[in-house]
Short mmCIF file of N, CA, C and O in Angstrom, two decimals:
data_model
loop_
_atom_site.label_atom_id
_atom_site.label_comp_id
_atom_site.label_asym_id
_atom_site.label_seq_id
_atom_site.Cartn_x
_atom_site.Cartn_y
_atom_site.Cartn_z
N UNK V 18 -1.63 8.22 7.60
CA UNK V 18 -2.23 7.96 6.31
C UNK V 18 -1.32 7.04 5.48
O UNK V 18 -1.78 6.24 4.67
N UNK V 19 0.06 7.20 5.74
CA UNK V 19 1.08 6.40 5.08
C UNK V 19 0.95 4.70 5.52
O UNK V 19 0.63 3.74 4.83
N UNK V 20 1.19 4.74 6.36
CA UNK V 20 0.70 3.43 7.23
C UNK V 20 -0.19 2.60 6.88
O UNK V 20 -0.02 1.40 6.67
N UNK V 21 -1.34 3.31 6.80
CA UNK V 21 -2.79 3.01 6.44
C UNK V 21 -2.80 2.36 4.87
O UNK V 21 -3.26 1.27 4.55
N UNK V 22 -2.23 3.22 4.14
CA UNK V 22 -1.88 3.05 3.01
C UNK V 22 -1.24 1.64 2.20
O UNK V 22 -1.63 0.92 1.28
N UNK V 23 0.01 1.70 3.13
CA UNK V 23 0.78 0.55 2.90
C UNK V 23 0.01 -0.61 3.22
O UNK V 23 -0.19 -1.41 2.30
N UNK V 24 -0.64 -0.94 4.81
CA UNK V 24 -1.61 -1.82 5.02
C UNK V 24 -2.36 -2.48 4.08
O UNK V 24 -2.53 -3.69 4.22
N UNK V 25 -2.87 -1.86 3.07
CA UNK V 25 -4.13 -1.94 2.04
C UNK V 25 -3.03 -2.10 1.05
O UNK V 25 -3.39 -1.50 0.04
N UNK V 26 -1.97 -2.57 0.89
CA UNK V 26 -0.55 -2.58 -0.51
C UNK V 26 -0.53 -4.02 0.17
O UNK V 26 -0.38 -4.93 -0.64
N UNK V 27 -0.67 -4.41 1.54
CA UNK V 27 -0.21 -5.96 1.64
C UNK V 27 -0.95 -6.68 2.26
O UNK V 27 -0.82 -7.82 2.69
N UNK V 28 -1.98 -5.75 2.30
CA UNK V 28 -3.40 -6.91 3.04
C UNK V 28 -3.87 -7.70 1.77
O UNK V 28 -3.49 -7.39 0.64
N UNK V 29 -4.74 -8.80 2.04
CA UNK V 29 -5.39 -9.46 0.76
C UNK V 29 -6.19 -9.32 -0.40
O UNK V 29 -5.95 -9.62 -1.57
N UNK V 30 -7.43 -8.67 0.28
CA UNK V 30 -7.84 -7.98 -0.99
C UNK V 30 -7.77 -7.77 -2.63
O UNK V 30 -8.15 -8.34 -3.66
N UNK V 31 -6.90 -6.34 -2.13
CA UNK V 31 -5.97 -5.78 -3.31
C UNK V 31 -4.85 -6.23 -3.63
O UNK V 31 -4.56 -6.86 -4.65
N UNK V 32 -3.89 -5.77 -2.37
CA UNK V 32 -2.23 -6.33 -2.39
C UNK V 32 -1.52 -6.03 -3.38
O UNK V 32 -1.16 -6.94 -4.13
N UNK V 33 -1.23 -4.99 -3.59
CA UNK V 33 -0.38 -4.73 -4.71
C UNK V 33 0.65 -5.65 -4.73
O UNK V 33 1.05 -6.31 -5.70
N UNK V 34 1.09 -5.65 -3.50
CA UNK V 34 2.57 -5.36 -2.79
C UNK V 34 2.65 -7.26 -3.45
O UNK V 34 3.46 -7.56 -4.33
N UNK V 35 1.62 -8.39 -2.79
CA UNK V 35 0.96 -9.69 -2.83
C UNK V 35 1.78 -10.17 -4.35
O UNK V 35 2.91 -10.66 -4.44
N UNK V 36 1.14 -9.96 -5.10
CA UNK V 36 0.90 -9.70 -6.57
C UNK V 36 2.27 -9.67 -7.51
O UNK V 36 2.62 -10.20 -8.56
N UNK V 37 2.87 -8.71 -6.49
CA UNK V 37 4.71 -8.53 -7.09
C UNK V 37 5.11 -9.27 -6.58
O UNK V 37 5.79 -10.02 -7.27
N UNK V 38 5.03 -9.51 -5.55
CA UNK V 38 5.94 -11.08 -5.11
C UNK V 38 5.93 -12.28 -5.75
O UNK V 38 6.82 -12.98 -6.22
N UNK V 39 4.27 -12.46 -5.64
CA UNK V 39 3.96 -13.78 -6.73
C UNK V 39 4.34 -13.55 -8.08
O UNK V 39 4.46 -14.63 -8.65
N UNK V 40 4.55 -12.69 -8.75
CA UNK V 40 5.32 -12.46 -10.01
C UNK V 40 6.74 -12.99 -10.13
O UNK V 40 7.07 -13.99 -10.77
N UNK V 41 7.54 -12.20 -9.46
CA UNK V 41 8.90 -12.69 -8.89
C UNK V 41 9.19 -13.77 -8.54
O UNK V 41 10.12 -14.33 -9.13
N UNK V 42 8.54 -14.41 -7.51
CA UNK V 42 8.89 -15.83 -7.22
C UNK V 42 7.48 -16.72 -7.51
O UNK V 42 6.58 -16.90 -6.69
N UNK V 43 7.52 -17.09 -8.55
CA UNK V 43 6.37 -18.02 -9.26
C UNK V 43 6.13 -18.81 -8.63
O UNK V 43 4.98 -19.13 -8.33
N UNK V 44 7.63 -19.59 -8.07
CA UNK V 44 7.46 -21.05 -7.37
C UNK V 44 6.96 -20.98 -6.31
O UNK V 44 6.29 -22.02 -6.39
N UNK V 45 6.61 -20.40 -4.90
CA UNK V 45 5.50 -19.65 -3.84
C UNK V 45 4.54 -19.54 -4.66
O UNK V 45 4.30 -18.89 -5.68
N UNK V 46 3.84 -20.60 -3.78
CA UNK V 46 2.46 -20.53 -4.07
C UNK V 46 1.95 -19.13 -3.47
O UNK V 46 2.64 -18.39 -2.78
N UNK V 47 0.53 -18.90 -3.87
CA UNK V 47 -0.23 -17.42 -3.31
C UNK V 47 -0.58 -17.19 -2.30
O UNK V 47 -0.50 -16.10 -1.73
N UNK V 48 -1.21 -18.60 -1.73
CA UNK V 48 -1.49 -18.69 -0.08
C UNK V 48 -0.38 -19.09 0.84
O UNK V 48 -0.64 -19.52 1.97
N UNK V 49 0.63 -18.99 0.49
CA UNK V 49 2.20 -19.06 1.50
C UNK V 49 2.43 -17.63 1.30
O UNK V 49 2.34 -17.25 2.47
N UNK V 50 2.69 -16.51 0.57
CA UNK V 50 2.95 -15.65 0.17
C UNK V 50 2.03 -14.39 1.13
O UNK V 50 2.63 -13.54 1.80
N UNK V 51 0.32 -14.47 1.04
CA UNK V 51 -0.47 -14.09 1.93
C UNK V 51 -0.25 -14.03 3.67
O UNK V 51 -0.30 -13.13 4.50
N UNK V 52 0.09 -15.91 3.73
CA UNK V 52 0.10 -16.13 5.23
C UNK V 52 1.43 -15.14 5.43
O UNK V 52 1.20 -14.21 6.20
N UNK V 53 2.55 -15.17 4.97
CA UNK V 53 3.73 -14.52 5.35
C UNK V 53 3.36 -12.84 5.43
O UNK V 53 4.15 -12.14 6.06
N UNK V 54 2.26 -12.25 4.86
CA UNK V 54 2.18 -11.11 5.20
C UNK V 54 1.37 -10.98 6.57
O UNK V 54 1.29 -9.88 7.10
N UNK V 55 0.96 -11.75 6.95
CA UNK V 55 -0.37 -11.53 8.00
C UNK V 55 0.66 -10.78 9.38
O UNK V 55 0.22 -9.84 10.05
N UNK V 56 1.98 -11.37 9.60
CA UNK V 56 2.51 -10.52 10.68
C UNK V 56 2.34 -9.23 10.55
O UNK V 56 1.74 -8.62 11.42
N UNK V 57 2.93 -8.48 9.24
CA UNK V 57 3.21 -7.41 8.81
C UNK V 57 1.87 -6.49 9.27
O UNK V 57 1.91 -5.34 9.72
N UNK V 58 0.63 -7.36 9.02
CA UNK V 58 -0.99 -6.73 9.06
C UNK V 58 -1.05 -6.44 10.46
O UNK V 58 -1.58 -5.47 10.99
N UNK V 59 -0.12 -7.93 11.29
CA UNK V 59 -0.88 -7.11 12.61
C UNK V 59 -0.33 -6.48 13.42
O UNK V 59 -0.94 -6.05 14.40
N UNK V 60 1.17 -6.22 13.18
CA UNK V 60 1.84 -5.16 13.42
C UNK V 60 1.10 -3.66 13.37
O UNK V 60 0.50 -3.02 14.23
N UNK V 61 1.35 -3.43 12.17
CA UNK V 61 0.95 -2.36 11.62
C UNK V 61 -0.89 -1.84 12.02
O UNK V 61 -1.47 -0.77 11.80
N UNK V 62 -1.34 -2.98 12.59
CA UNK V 62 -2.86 -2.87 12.75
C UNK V 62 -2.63 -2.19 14.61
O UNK V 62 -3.03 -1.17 15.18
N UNK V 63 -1.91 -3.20 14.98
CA UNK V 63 -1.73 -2.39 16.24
C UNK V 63 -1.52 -1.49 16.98
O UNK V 63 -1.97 -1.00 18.01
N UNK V 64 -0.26 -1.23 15.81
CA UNK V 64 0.43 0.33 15.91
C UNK V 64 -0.46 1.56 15.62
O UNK V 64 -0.22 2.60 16.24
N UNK V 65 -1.66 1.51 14.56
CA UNK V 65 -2.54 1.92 14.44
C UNK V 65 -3.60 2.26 15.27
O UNK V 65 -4.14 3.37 15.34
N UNK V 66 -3.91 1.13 15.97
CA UNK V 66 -4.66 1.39 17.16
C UNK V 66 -4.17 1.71 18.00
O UNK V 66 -4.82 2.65 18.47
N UNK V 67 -3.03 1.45 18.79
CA UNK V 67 -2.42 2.45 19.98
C UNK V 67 -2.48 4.11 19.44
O UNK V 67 -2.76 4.97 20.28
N UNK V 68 -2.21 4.50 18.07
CA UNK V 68 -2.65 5.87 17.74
C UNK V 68 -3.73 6.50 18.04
O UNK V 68 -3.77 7.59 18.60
N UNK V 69 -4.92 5.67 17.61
CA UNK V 69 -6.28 6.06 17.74
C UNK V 69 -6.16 5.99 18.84
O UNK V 69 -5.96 7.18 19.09
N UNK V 70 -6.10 5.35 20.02
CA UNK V 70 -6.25 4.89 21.28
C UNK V 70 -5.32 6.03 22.17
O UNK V 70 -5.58 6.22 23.36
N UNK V 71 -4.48 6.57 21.64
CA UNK V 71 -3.43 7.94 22.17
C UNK V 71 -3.92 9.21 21.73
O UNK V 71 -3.49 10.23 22.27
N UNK V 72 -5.02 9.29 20.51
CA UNK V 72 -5.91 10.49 20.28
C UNK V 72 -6.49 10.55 21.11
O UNK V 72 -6.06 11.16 22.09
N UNK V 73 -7.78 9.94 21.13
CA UNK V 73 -8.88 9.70 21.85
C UNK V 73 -8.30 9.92 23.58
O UNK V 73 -9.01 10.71 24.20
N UNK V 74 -7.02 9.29 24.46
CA UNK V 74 -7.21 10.16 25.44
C UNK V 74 -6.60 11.28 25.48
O UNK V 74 -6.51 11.69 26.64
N UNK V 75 -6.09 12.03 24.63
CA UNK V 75 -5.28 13.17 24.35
C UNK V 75 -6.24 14.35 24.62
O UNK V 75 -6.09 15.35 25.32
N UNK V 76 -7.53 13.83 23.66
CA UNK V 76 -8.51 14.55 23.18
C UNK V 76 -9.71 14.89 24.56
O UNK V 76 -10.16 16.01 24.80
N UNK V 77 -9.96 13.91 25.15
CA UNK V 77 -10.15 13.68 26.89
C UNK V 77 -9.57 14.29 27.90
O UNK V 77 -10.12 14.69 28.92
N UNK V 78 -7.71 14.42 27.40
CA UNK V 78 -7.58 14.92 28.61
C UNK V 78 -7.20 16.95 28.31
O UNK V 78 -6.54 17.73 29.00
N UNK V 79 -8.00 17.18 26.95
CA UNK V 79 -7.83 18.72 26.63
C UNK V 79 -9.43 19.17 26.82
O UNK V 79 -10.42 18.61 26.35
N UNK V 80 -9.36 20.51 27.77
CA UNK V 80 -10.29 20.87 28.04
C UNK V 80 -11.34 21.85 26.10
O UNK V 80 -11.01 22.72 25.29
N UNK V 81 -12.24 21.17 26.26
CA UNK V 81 -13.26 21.69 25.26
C UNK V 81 -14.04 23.29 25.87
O UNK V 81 -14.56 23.37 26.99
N UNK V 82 -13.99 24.23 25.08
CA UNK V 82 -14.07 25.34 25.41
C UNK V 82 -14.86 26.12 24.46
O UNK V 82 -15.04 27.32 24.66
#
């Protein structure tokens, strides 16, 4: 949920996270500032899905009773 969380603090959208930076450093433009988060997104997007993807056969390989 933490993860998830943070994701949605530096994805585009909203971006909290976006927002404070561009405050701080004025001279960065908004769309240099964005592109530099996109690693962070797909990190964190991945890591996410190997989770779901480690439930789901967890959940497969426990017998339902």
């Amino acid at each position: 949920m933490t993860i998830v969380m943070e994701m949605g603090r530096i994805h585009p959208p909203v971006g909290l996270n976006i927002f404070v930076i561009r405050n701080v450093a004025p001279d960065i433009p908004l769309s240099e500032v964005i592109w530099g988060t996109l690693p962070f997104v797909l990190l964190i997007d991945a890591g996410c899905g190997r989770a779901v993807l480690r439930a789901i056969r967890f959940r497969r390989s426990c017998p339902i009773w």
